[in-house]
mmCIF file of C-alpha atoms and ligand atoms in Angstrom:
data_model
loop_
_atom_site.group_PDB
_atom_site.id
_atom_site.type_symbol
_atom_site.label_atom_id
_atom_site.label_comp_id
_atom_site.label_asym_id
_atom_site.label_seq_id
_atom_site.Cartn_x
_atom_site.Cartn_y
_atom_site.Cartn_z
ATOM 1 C CA MET S 23 111.511 59.512 107.729
ATOM 2 C CA PHE S 24 109.263 61.142 110.246
ATOM 3 C CA VAL S 25 107.281 64.260 109.207
ATOM 4 C CA TYR S 26 105.034 66.266 111.709
ATOM 5 C CA ALA S 27 102.922 68.157 109.305
ATOM 6 C CA ASP S 28 99.916 68.911 111.777
ATOM 7 C CA ASN S 29 100.956 72.204 113.309
ATOM 8 C CA ALA S 30 97.640 73.551 113.344
ATOM 9 C CA ALA S 31 96.336 70.755 115.633
ATOM 10 C CA THR S 32 99.272 71.221 118.030
ATOM 11 C CA THR S 33 103.023 72.031 117.959
ATOM 12 C CA HIS S 34 106.130 70.512 119.470
ATOM 13 C CA ILE S 35 107.122 72.072 122.602
ATOM 14 C CA ASP S 36 110.229 74.200 122.027
ATOM 15 C CA PRO S 37 113.180 73.204 124.249
ATOM 16 C CA ASP S 38 113.647 76.882 125.214
ATOM 17 C CA VAL S 39 110.008 77.076 126.270
ATOM 18 C CA VAL S 40 110.568 73.760 128.521
ATOM 19 C CA LYS S 41 113.610 75.625 130.014
ATOM 20 C CA ALA S 42 111.431 78.710 130.784
ATOM 21 C CA MET S 43 108.762 76.859 132.409
ATOM 22 C CA MET S 44 111.060 74.465 134.671
ATOM 23 C CA PRO S 45 111.493 76.856 137.698
ATOM 24 C CA ALA S 46 107.822 76.637 138.200
ATOM 25 C CA LEU S 47 108.048 72.894 138.374
ATOM 26 C CA GLY S 48 110.830 73.306 140.954
ATOM 27 C CA GLU S 49 111.756 76.066 143.166
ATOM 28 C CA LEU S 50 109.311 78.697 141.925
ATOM 29 C CA TYR S 51 106.395 76.836 143.852
ATOM 30 C CA GLY S 52 105.086 79.821 145.799
ATOM 31 C CA ASN S 53 101.583 80.852 145.311
ATOM 32 C CA PRO S 54 101.637 84.342 143.492
ATOM 33 C CA SER S 55 98.870 85.380 145.616
ATOM 34 C CA THR S 56 100.628 85.133 148.994
ATOM 35 C CA ILE S 57 102.738 88.188 150.334
ATOM 36 C CA TYR S 58 105.991 86.454 151.703
ATOM 37 C CA SER S 59 109.039 86.457 149.442
ATOM 38 C CA LYS S 60 108.272 83.016 147.991
ATOM 39 C CA GLY S 61 104.953 84.154 146.704
ATOM 40 C CA ARG S 62 106.377 87.448 145.466
ATOM 41 C CA GLU S 63 108.906 85.577 143.534
ATOM 42 C CA ALA S 64 106.014 83.656 141.792
ATOM 43 C CA ARG S 65 104.316 86.957 141.249
ATOM 44 C CA GLU S 66 107.225 88.645 139.614
ATOM 45 C CA ALA S 67 107.548 85.695 137.038
ATOM 46 C CA LEU S 68 103.754 85.809 136.509
ATOM 47 C CA ASP S 69 103.994 89.714 135.804
ATOM 48 C CA LYS S 70 106.922 89.030 133.264
ATOM 49 C CA ALA S 71 104.947 86.474 131.423
ATOM 50 C CA ARG S 72 101.827 88.808 131.183
ATOM 51 C CA GLU S 73 104.262 91.563 129.845
ATOM 52 C CA GLN S 74 105.579 89.083 127.235
ATOM 53 C CA VAL S 75 102.093 88.303 125.924
ATOM 54 C CA ALA S 76 100.964 91.924 126.068
ATOM 55 C CA LYS S 77 104.127 92.907 124.212
ATOM 56 C CA ALA S 78 103.484 90.442 121.442
ATOM 57 C CA ILE S 79 100.182 91.544 120.692
ATOM 58 C CA ASN S 80 100.511 95.260 121.559
ATOM 59 C CA CYS S 81 98.503 95.866 124.482
ATOM 60 C CA ARG S 82 98.831 96.609 128.077
ATOM 61 C CA PRO S 83 99.678 93.688 130.479
ATOM 62 C CA GLN S 84 96.560 94.543 132.597
ATOM 63 C CA GLU S 85 94.427 93.739 129.427
ATOM 64 C CA ILE S 86 95.834 90.019 129.339
ATOM 65 C CA TYR S 87 94.020 87.358 131.407
ATOM 66 C CA PHE S 88 95.489 83.967 131.527
ATOM 67 C CA THR S 89 93.092 80.826 130.929
ATOM 68 C CA SER S 90 93.358 77.276 130.329
ATOM 69 C CA CYS S 91 93.000 77.134 126.730
ATOM 70 C CA GLY S 92 91.659 78.577 123.457
ATOM 71 C CA THR S 93 88.295 77.097 123.985
ATOM 72 C CA GLU S 94 88.002 78.673 127.503
ATOM 73 C CA SER S 95 89.013 82.161 126.063
ATOM 74 C CA ASP S 96 86.356 81.832 123.472
ATOM 75 C CA ASN S 97 83.632 80.671 125.798
ATOM 76 C CA TRP S 98 84.578 83.359 128.257
ATOM 77 C CA ALA S 99 84.492 86.397 125.664
ATOM 78 C CA ILE S 100 81.277 85.198 124.010
ATOM 79 C CA ARG S 101 79.379 84.230 127.264
ATOM 80 C CA GLY S 102 80.911 86.907 129.397
ATOM 81 C CA ILE S 103 80.004 89.771 127.057
ATOM 82 C CA THR S 104 76.707 88.689 126.189
ATOM 83 C CA LYS S 105 75.707 87.985 129.864
ATOM 84 C CA HIS S 106 76.813 91.433 130.788
ATOM 85 C CA TYR S 107 75.400 93.551 128.127
ATOM 86 C CA ALA S 108 72.375 91.547 126.673
ATOM 87 C CA ALA S 109 69.878 93.323 129.008
ATOM 88 C CA LYS S 110 71.261 96.777 127.819
ATOM 89 C CA LYS S 111 71.906 95.919 124.235
ATOM 90 C CA GLY S 112 70.109 92.835 123.034
ATOM 91 C CA LYS S 113 70.475 89.101 122.380
ATOM 92 C CA HIS S 114 71.555 89.093 118.891
ATOM 93 C CA ILE S 115 75.124 87.940 117.964
ATOM 94 C CA ILE S 116 76.896 87.769 114.296
ATOM 95 C CA SER S 117 79.308 85.158 113.456
ATOM 96 C CA THR S 118 80.474 82.891 110.404
ATOM 97 C CA ASN S 119 79.749 79.383 109.461
ATOM 98 C CA ILE S 120 83.425 78.522 109.518
ATOM 99 C CA GLU S 121 84.256 79.186 113.137
ATOM 100 C CA HIS S 122 86.142 76.626 115.346
ATOM 101 C CA HIS S 123 83.836 74.202 117.281
ATOM 102 C CA ALA S 124 84.832 76.395 120.524
ATOM 103 C CA VAL S 125 82.949 79.099 118.923
ATOM 104 C CA LEU S 126 80.248 77.448 117.009
ATOM 105 C CA GLU S 127 79.208 74.969 119.798
ATOM 106 C CA THR S 128 79.042 77.723 122.266
ATOM 107 C CA LEU S 129 76.756 79.805 119.956
ATOM 108 C CA LYS S 130 74.543 76.879 119.210
ATOM 109 C CA ALA S 131 74.123 76.204 123.062
ATOM 110 C CA MET S 132 73.301 79.788 123.476
ATOM 111 C CA GLU S 133 70.646 79.798 120.715
ATOM 112 C CA LYS S 134 68.899 77.243 122.912
ATOM 113 C CA GLU S 135 69.212 79.599 125.831
ATOM 114 C CA GLY S 136 67.187 82.595 123.847
ATOM 115 C CA TYR S 137 69.975 84.126 121.862
ATOM 116 C CA GLU S 138 69.639 84.656 118.187
ATOM 117 C CA VAL S 139 72.836 83.981 115.925
ATOM 118 C CA THR S 140 73.348 85.076 112.409
ATOM 119 C CA PHE S 141 76.113 82.772 111.007
ATOM 120 C CA LEU S 142 77.245 84.661 108.046
ATOM 121 C CA PRO S 143 78.165 82.482 104.941
ATOM 122 C CA VAL S 144 81.712 82.518 103.649
ATOM 123 C CA ASN S 145 82.619 82.672 99.883
ATOM 124 C CA GLU S 146 84.336 79.760 97.857
ATOM 125 C CA GLU S 147 87.584 80.911 99.339
ATOM 126 C CA GLY S 148 86.415 81.014 102.856
ATOM 127 C CA PHE S 149 86.068 84.803 103.204
ATOM 128 C CA ILE S 150 83.335 86.957 104.612
ATOM 129 C CA THR S 151 83.198 90.743 104.137
ATOM 130 C CA ALA S 152 82.702 93.803 106.433
ATOM 131 C CA GLN S 153 79.717 94.601 104.401
ATOM 132 C CA GLN S 154 78.070 91.384 105.241
ATOM 133 C CA VAL S 155 78.611 92.070 108.828
ATOM 134 C CA GLU S 156 77.195 95.586 108.458
ATOM 135 C CA ASP S 157 74.221 94.340 106.723
ATOM 136 C CA ALA S 158 73.699 91.813 109.557
ATOM 137 C CA ILE S 159 73.793 94.364 112.348
ATOM 138 C CA ARG S 160 70.641 94.828 114.197
ATOM 139 C CA PRO S 161 69.469 97.358 116.922
ATOM 140 C CA ASP S 162 69.837 94.207 119.181
ATOM 141 C CA THR S 163 73.156 93.174 118.143
ATOM 142 C CA VAL S 164 75.404 92.827 121.200
ATOM 143 C CA LEU S 165 78.551 90.841 119.857
ATOM 144 C CA ILE S 166 80.365 90.277 116.637
ATOM 145 C CA THR S 167 82.625 87.198 116.892
ATOM 146 C CA VAL S 168 84.681 86.254 113.677
ATOM 147 C CA MET S 169 87.912 84.142 113.619
ATOM 148 C CA THR S 170 91.136 85.790 112.519
ATOM 149 C CA ALA S 171 92.373 82.729 110.704
ATOM 150 C CA ASN S 172 90.614 79.526 109.966
ATOM 151 C CA ASN S 173 92.226 76.338 111.262
ATOM 152 C CA GLU S 174 91.326 74.201 108.308
ATOM 153 C CA ILE S 175 91.800 76.150 105.261
ATOM 154 C CA GLY S 176 93.838 79.158 106.665
ATOM 155 C CA SER S 177 91.776 81.991 105.262
ATOM 156 C CA ILE S 178 92.436 85.291 107.065
ATOM 157 C CA GLN S 179 89.383 87.424 107.470
ATOM 158 C CA PRO S 180 89.251 91.330 107.078
ATOM 159 C CA ILE S 181 89.401 91.905 110.795
ATOM 160 C CA GLU S 182 90.358 95.524 110.744
ATOM 161 C CA GLU S 183 87.448 96.356 108.382
ATOM 162 C CA ILE S 184 85.152 94.560 110.323
ATOM 163 C CA ALA S 185 86.189 96.190 113.588
ATOM 164 C CA LYS S 186 85.556 99.673 112.015
ATOM 165 C CA VAL S 187 82.037 98.465 111.205
ATOM 166 C CA ALA S 188 81.602 96.940 114.839
ATOM 167 C CA LYS S 189 82.876 100.323 116.284
ATOM 168 C CA GLU S 190 80.555 102.649 114.109
ATOM 169 C CA HIS S 191 77.516 100.629 115.241
ATOM 170 C CA ASN S 192 78.684 100.252 118.893
ATOM 171 C CA VAL S 193 78.819 96.650 119.010
ATOM 172 C CA PHE S 194 81.494 94.615 120.822
ATOM 173 C CA PHE S 195 83.999 92.602 118.594
ATOM 174 C CA HIS S 196 85.761 89.358 119.549
ATOM 175 C CA THR S 197 88.015 87.389 117.565
ATOM 176 C CA ASP S 198 89.354 83.965 117.901
ATOM 177 C CA ALA S 199 93.152 84.461 116.891
ATOM 178 C CA VAL S 200 94.032 80.834 118.174
ATOM 179 C CA GLN S 201 95.557 80.016 114.573
ATOM 180 C CA ALA S 202 97.018 83.428 113.982
ATOM 181 C CA VAL S 203 99.048 84.294 117.116
ATOM 182 C CA GLY S 204 102.724 83.345 116.739
ATOM 183 C CA HIS S 205 101.984 82.858 112.987
ATOM 184 C CA ILE S 206 101.020 86.241 111.389
ATOM 185 C CA PRO S 207 101.216 89.768 112.819
ATOM 186 C CA VAL S 208 98.651 90.025 115.648
ATOM 187 C CA ASP S 209 98.338 93.771 116.899
ATOM 188 C CA VAL S 210 95.101 94.275 118.769
ATOM 189 C CA GLN S 211 95.388 98.218 118.543
ATOM 190 C CA LYS S 212 95.682 97.889 114.637
ATOM 191 C CA MET S 213 93.119 95.314 114.437
ATOM 192 C CA GLY S 214 90.764 97.249 116.581
ATOM 193 C CA VAL S 215 89.121 94.397 118.278
ATOM 194 C CA ASP S 216 87.704 94.422 121.990
ATOM 195 C CA LEU S 217 88.497 90.744 122.794
ATOM 196 C CA LEU S 218 90.934 88.196 121.281
ATOM 197 C CA SER S 219 91.595 84.604 122.162
ATOM 198 C CA LEU S 220 94.919 82.862 121.951
ATOM 199 C CA SER S 221 96.264 79.472 122.809
ATOM 200 C CA GLY S 222 99.845 78.483 123.903
ATOM 201 C CA HIS S 223 99.910 74.901 122.323
ATOM 202 C CA LYS S 224 99.505 76.354 118.739
ATOM 203 C CA PHE S 225 102.866 78.142 119.076
ATOM 204 C CA HIS S 226 105.240 75.638 120.892
ATOM 205 C CA ALA S 227 104.074 76.040 124.512
ATOM 206 C CA PRO S 228 102.368 73.103 126.242
ATOM 207 C CA LYS S 229 98.778 72.399 126.090
ATOM 208 C CA GLY S 230 96.571 73.883 128.861
ATOM 209 C CA VAL S 231 97.370 77.474 128.711
ATOM 210 C CA GLY S 232 95.744 80.360 126.901
ATOM 211 C CA ALA S 233 94.733 83.886 127.261
ATOM 212 C CA LEU S 234 92.050 86.458 126.542
ATOM 213 C CA TYR S 235 92.698 89.972 125.628
ATOM 214 C CA VAL S 236 90.076 92.273 126.891
ATOM 215 C CA ARG S 237 90.210 95.813 125.993
ATOM 216 C CA ARG S 238 90.374 98.315 128.981
ATOM 217 C CA GLY S 239 86.899 99.257 129.852
ATOM 218 C CA VAL S 240 85.221 96.239 128.424
ATOM 219 C CA LEU S 241 83.396 93.973 131.143
ATOM 220 C CA PRO S 242 82.719 90.460 130.248
ATOM 221 C CA ASP S 243 81.083 88.836 133.285
ATOM 222 C CA ASN S 244 83.103 86.000 134.895
ATOM 223 C CA LEU S 245 82.702 82.263 133.625
ATOM 224 C CA MET S 246 83.650 80.906 137.006
ATOM 225 C CA ASN S 247 83.254 82.202 140.514
ATOM 226 C CA GLY S 248 86.055 82.117 143.165
ATOM 227 C CA GLY S 249 89.254 83.782 144.370
ATOM 228 C CA GLY S 250 90.842 87.188 143.406
ATOM 229 C CA GLN S 251 93.161 85.865 140.686
ATOM 230 C CA GLU S 252 93.580 87.636 137.463
ATOM 231 C CA ARG S 253 92.206 90.787 138.880
ATOM 232 C CA SER S 254 89.172 88.931 140.079
ATOM 233 C CA ARG S 255 88.007 88.127 136.608
ATOM 234 C CA ARG S 256 89.335 84.603 136.190
ATOM 235 C CA PRO S 257 89.614 82.754 139.477
ATOM 236 C CA GLY S 258 91.644 79.749 140.336
ATOM 237 C CA THR S 259 95.421 79.344 141.391
ATOM 238 C CA GLU S 260 97.416 80.161 138.295
ATOM 239 C CA ASN S 261 98.990 77.478 136.139
ATOM 240 C CA MET S 262 102.526 78.876 136.751
ATOM 241 C CA ALA S 263 104.399 76.594 134.464
ATOM 242 C CA GLY S 264 101.936 77.039 131.692
ATOM 243 C CA ILE S 265 102.023 80.777 131.976
ATOM 244 C CA LEU S 266 105.773 80.958 132.158
ATOM 245 C CA ALA S 267 105.818 78.853 128.984
ATOM 246 C CA ILE S 268 103.266 80.923 127.122
ATOM 247 C CA GLY S 269 105.170 84.083 127.848
ATOM 248 C CA ALA S 270 108.547 82.545 126.536
ATOM 249 C CA ALA S 271 106.691 81.011 123.612
ATOM 250 C CA ILE S 272 105.099 83.891 122.416
ATOM 251 C CA GLU S 273 108.208 85.875 122.684
ATOM 252 C CA LYS S 274 110.187 83.418 120.620
ATOM 253 C CA ALA S 275 107.421 83.034 117.903
ATOM 254 C CA THR S 276 107.032 86.703 117.416
ATOM 255 C CA ALA S 277 110.863 87.669 117.380
ATOM 256 C CA ASN S 278 111.359 87.107 113.910
ATOM 257 C CA LEU S 279 107.970 86.920 112.443
ATOM 258 C CA GLU S 280 108.583 88.302 108.965
ATOM 259 C CA ARG S 281 111.448 85.814 108.313
ATOM 260 C CA ASP S 282 109.621 82.830 109.711
ATOM 261 C CA MET S 283 106.536 83.524 107.789
ATOM 262 C CA ALA S 284 108.367 83.772 104.504
ATOM 263 C CA TYR S 285 110.192 80.500 105.277
ATOM 264 C CA VAL S 286 107.032 78.609 106.318
ATOM 265 C CA ALA S 287 105.247 80.097 103.248
ATOM 266 C CA SER S 288 107.999 78.674 100.978
ATOM 267 C CA LEU S 289 107.140 75.241 102.229
ATOM 268 C CA ARG S 290 103.393 75.578 101.703
ATOM 269 C CA ASP S 291 103.984 76.903 98.189
ATOM 270 C CA ARG S 292 106.263 73.989 97.230
ATOM 271 C CA LEU S 293 103.824 71.631 98.630
ATOM 272 C CA ILE S 294 100.889 73.047 96.731
ATOM 273 C CA ASP S 295 102.740 73.360 93.501
ATOM 274 C CA GLY S 296 103.974 69.797 93.825
ATOM 275 C CA ILE S 297 100.577 68.444 94.590
ATOM 276 C CA VAL S 298 98.933 70.089 91.737
ATOM 277 C CA LYS S 299 101.536 68.875 89.361
ATOM 278 C CA ALA S 300 101.786 65.366 90.343
ATOM 279 C CA ILE S 301 98.251 64.552 91.148
ATOM 280 C CA PRO S 302 95.464 64.944 88.755
ATOM 281 C CA HIS S 303 91.900 65.959 89.854
ATOM 282 C CA CYS S 304 92.610 67.664 92.980
ATOM 283 C CA LYS S 305 91.394 70.843 94.292
ATOM 284 C CA VAL S 306 93.350 73.319 96.486
ATOM 285 C CA ASN S 307 90.957 74.411 99.308
ATOM 286 C CA THR S 308 93.487 76.953 100.827
ATOM 287 C CA PRO S 309 92.730 80.332 99.380
ATOM 288 C CA SER S 310 95.243 82.171 96.976
ATOM 289 C CA HIS S 311 95.457 85.191 99.092
ATOM 290 C CA ASP S 312 95.125 86.277 102.757
ATOM 291 C CA ARG S 313 96.114 82.980 104.005
ATOM 292 C CA LEU S 314 98.148 81.620 106.958
ATOM 293 C CA PRO S 315 101.806 80.900 105.754
ATOM 294 C CA GLY S 316 101.676 77.153 106.837
ATOM 295 C CA THR S 317 98.442 75.816 105.868
ATOM 296 C CA VAL S 318 97.655 73.443 102.877
ATOM 297 C CA ASN S 319 94.264 72.028 102.429
ATOM 298 C CA VAL S 320 93.629 69.966 99.412
ATOM 299 C CA SER S 321 90.851 67.644 98.162
ATOM 300 C CA ILE S 322 92.111 64.624 96.181
ATOM 301 C CA LYS S 323 88.902 63.732 94.287
ATOM 302 C CA TYR S 324 87.669 60.045 94.250
ATOM 303 C CA ILE S 325 89.495 58.926 97.484
ATOM 304 C CA GLU S 326 88.630 58.824 101.211
ATOM 305 C CA GLY S 327 90.651 61.398 103.416
ATOM 306 C CA GLU S 328 90.851 58.805 106.319
ATOM 307 C CA SER S 329 92.342 56.095 104.024
ATOM 308 C CA MET S 330 94.898 58.612 102.999
ATOM 309 C CA LEU S 331 95.865 59.722 106.578
ATOM 310 C CA LEU S 332 96.277 55.829 107.679
ATOM 311 C CA LEU S 333 98.808 55.350 104.609
ATOM 312 C CA LEU S 334 100.470 58.662 105.259
ATOM 313 C CA ASP S 335 100.936 57.514 108.954
ATOM 314 C CA MET S 336 102.269 54.196 107.849
ATOM 315 C CA ASN S 337 104.926 56.424 105.822
ATOM 316 C CA GLY S 338 105.727 58.469 108.772
ATOM 317 C CA ILE S 339 103.854 61.595 108.001
ATOM 318 C CA CYS S 340 101.244 63.333 110.366
ATOM 319 C CA ALA S 341 98.573 65.100 108.768
ATOM 320 C CA THR S 342 94.832 65.587 109.301
ATOM 321 C CA SER S 343 91.596 65.494 107.452
ATOM 322 C CA GLY S 344 89.788 67.992 109.087
ATOM 323 C CA SER S 345 90.301 69.728 112.663
ATOM 324 C CA ALA S 346 91.947 67.374 115.294
ATOM 325 C CA CYS S 347 88.975 67.921 117.515
ATOM 326 C CA ALA S 348 86.459 66.746 114.869
ATOM 327 C CA SER S 349 88.438 63.535 113.765
ATOM 328 C CA GLY S 350 86.627 60.331 114.785
ATOM 329 C CA ASP S 351 83.467 62.084 113.371
ATOM 330 C CA LEU S 352 82.324 60.775 109.967
ATOM 331 C CA ASP S 353 80.633 64.039 108.912
ATOM 332 C CA PRO S 354 82.578 65.908 106.389
ATOM 333 C CA SER S 355 84.209 69.286 107.689
ATOM 334 C CA HIS S 356 81.769 72.125 108.155
ATOM 335 C CA VAL S 357 84.335 74.330 106.734
ATOM 336 C CA LEU S 358 84.769 72.540 103.464
ATOM 337 C CA LEU S 359 81.031 72.284 103.174
ATOM 338 C CA ALA S 360 80.830 75.958 103.705
ATOM 339 C CA ILE S 361 83.143 76.995 101.023
ATOM 340 C CA GLY S 362 80.849 74.827 98.616
ATOM 341 C CA LEU S 363 82.481 71.480 98.357
ATOM 342 C CA PRO S 364 80.112 68.667 97.908
ATOM 343 C CA HIS S 365 80.224 65.923 100.453
ATOM 344 C CA GLU S 366 82.317 63.435 98.501
ATOM 345 C CA ILE S 367 85.041 65.802 97.556
ATOM 346 C CA ALA S 368 85.139 67.247 101.299
ATOM 347 C CA HIS S 369 85.606 63.590 102.426
ATOM 348 C CA GLY S 370 88.754 63.456 100.117
ATOM 349 C CA SER S 371 90.579 66.236 101.872
ATOM 350 C CA VAL S 372 93.714 66.426 103.611
ATOM 351 C CA ARG S 373 95.414 69.332 105.746
ATOM 352 C CA PHE S 374 99.291 69.649 106.129
ATOM 353 C CA SER S 375 100.177 72.420 108.365
ATOM 354 C CA PHE S 376 103.896 73.594 108.806
ATOM 355 C CA CYS S 377 106.114 75.699 111.188
ATOM 356 C CA THR S 378 109.636 76.695 111.267
ATOM 357 C CA GLU S 379 110.754 73.328 112.471
ATOM 358 C CA ASN S 380 109.752 71.600 109.071
ATOM 359 C CA THR S 381 112.018 71.447 106.283
ATOM 360 C CA MET S 382 112.190 71.526 102.582
ATOM 361 C CA GLU S 383 113.477 67.936 102.600
ATOM 362 C CA GLU S 384 110.168 67.126 104.533
ATOM 363 C CA VAL S 385 108.006 68.513 102.011
ATOM 364 C CA GLU S 386 109.839 66.829 99.075
ATOM 365 C CA TYR S 387 109.320 63.633 101.006
ATOM 366 C CA ILE S 388 105.568 64.240 101.217
ATOM 367 C CA LEU S 389 105.649 64.930 97.434
ATOM 368 C CA GLU S 390 107.218 61.489 96.961
ATOM 369 C CA VAL S 391 104.825 59.812 99.143
ATOM 370 C CA LEU S 392 101.424 61.257 98.578
ATOM 371 C CA PRO S 393 101.043 60.748 94.755
ATOM 372 C CA LYS S 394 101.777 57.138 95.248
ATOM 373 C CA ILE S 395 99.196 56.941 97.921
ATOM 374 C CA ALA S 396 96.655 58.652 95.775
ATOM 375 C CA GLN S 397 97.196 56.428 92.880
ATOM 376 C CA ARG S 398 96.854 53.246 95.007
ATOM 377 C CA LEU S 399 93.839 54.497 96.650
ATOM 378 C CA ARG S 400 92.177 55.383 93.264
ATOM 379 C CA GLU S 401 92.926 52.099 91.879
ATOM 380 C CA MET S 402 90.673 50.680 94.499
ATOM 381 C CA SER S 403 87.945 53.267 93.770
ATOM 382 C CA PRO S 404 84.863 52.435 91.413
ATOM 383 C CA LEU S 405 84.589 56.339 91.106
ATOM 384 C CA TRP S 406 88.111 56.295 89.562
ATOM 385 C CA GLU S 407 87.415 53.641 87.267
ATOM 386 C CA ASN S 408 84.382 55.625 85.662
ATOM 387 C CA VAL S 409 86.466 58.773 85.509
ATOM 388 C CA LYS S 410 89.369 56.952 83.726
ATOM 389 C CA ASN S 411 86.838 55.186 81.360
ATOM 390 C CA GLN S 412 85.288 58.687 80.618
ATOM 391 C CA GLU S 413 88.749 60.230 79.825
ATOM 392 C CA THR S 414 89.546 57.534 77.372
ATOM 393 C CA LEU S 415 86.376 57.757 75.523
HETATM 394 N N1 PLP D 530 90.019 78.238 117.862
HETATM 395 C C1 PLP D 530 90.725 77.812 116.844
HETATM 396 C C2 PLP D 530 90.675 78.429 115.561
HETATM 397 C C3 PLP D 530 91.461 76.599 117.054
HETATM 398 O O1 PLP D 530 92.152 76.160 116.013
HETATM 399 C C4 PLP D 530 91.526 75.830 118.281
HETATM 400 C C5 PLP D 530 92.086 74.545 118.384
HETATM 401 O O2 PLP D 530 92.356 73.881 117.555
HETATM 402 C C6 PLP D 530 90.825 76.189 119.243
HETATM 403 C C7 PLP D 530 90.025 77.481 119.126
HETATM 404 C C8 PLP D 530 90.716 75.648 120.591
HETATM 405 O O3 PLP D 530 92.000 75.934 121.238
HETATM 406 P P1 PLP D 530 92.352 75.015 122.533
HETATM 407 O O4 PLP D 530 92.711 73.735 121.742
HETATM 408 O O5 PLP D 530 93.539 75.622 123.146
HETATM 409 O O6 PLP D 530 91.146 74.808 123.357
#
């Protein structure tokens, strides 16, 4: 059996999405900036995709800017806002210590450029509070950037409450919603954010296309200089195939969201329950509330996550032991350390992430395979030997 259980890393491209993008790889090759009919045709398709994205997150189409990925959207929001407003407001930024590398590394680079960043610590379930944000605000705070949902453990932050605090103190608020869009309701009006990042490949569009929502009246500086595309804010001839795909994908992903969330959550709950019952000495790192429907992160103590992944792969199961961008790196995940796991337990963690394409049979298959793998690896572990000896004393 083959089980793709790594949908937080990327998703399978939906065949309906492939169908929607095909015209851009064929007859719809005009440049949308040209005024003859071939160009106008492309412009119309581009406008339609922008409307689809805007509708899905409840904003005006003019507030959507297409980008190349979630990383670009994050970089643009953070660098663009600070560059435009730092002189007037100051150089202090507030964020959390569990952001994706797209945000964390941008902020770390900016610290070297003279910005000051407060990285708020999360609690043991991966949450911050609006009070923590309020307490960190200073007269020179220019931007708050807090992710909507965490890519490793699935915790969902109190975005609406943070937005209220940001508004009261007149500070811009950006959220990285790359793991949220297409998986939980995302409504920028209700959330009250000024900027929001999203990425197509997390909800069944291809890689290489994302978007940034920028509330009307908010003016991030450009990251790049060039032509007049995206109302002169994000130059470069449009990735038409990717844009048509992201429009179709977001429409499909949000069409039956409540139903889909309930289904995906049933897979998550069965897996967590099954793991806890079948494998002694494990710790569930996914929080018990305010969490993504499809994410399961668990530490299986006394074994190595990497070995577990290899054996899962040999059994046809794709999962991950940290975020995909960080694998190949032997440091334990910064998110798992931030929720207080010691290094050795963080090292033994595995993340499964589901979408509507997964089935309960697949979950049962994981539950058949994983306990055997845990048992086999523990039998090779001197640490496990000690635990067993202590238990028999
Ligand atoms: N932010 C979060 C929370 C993510 O999970 C990811 C990708 O894993 C990104 C940003 C980066 O998105 P992209 O891969 O489109 O650059």
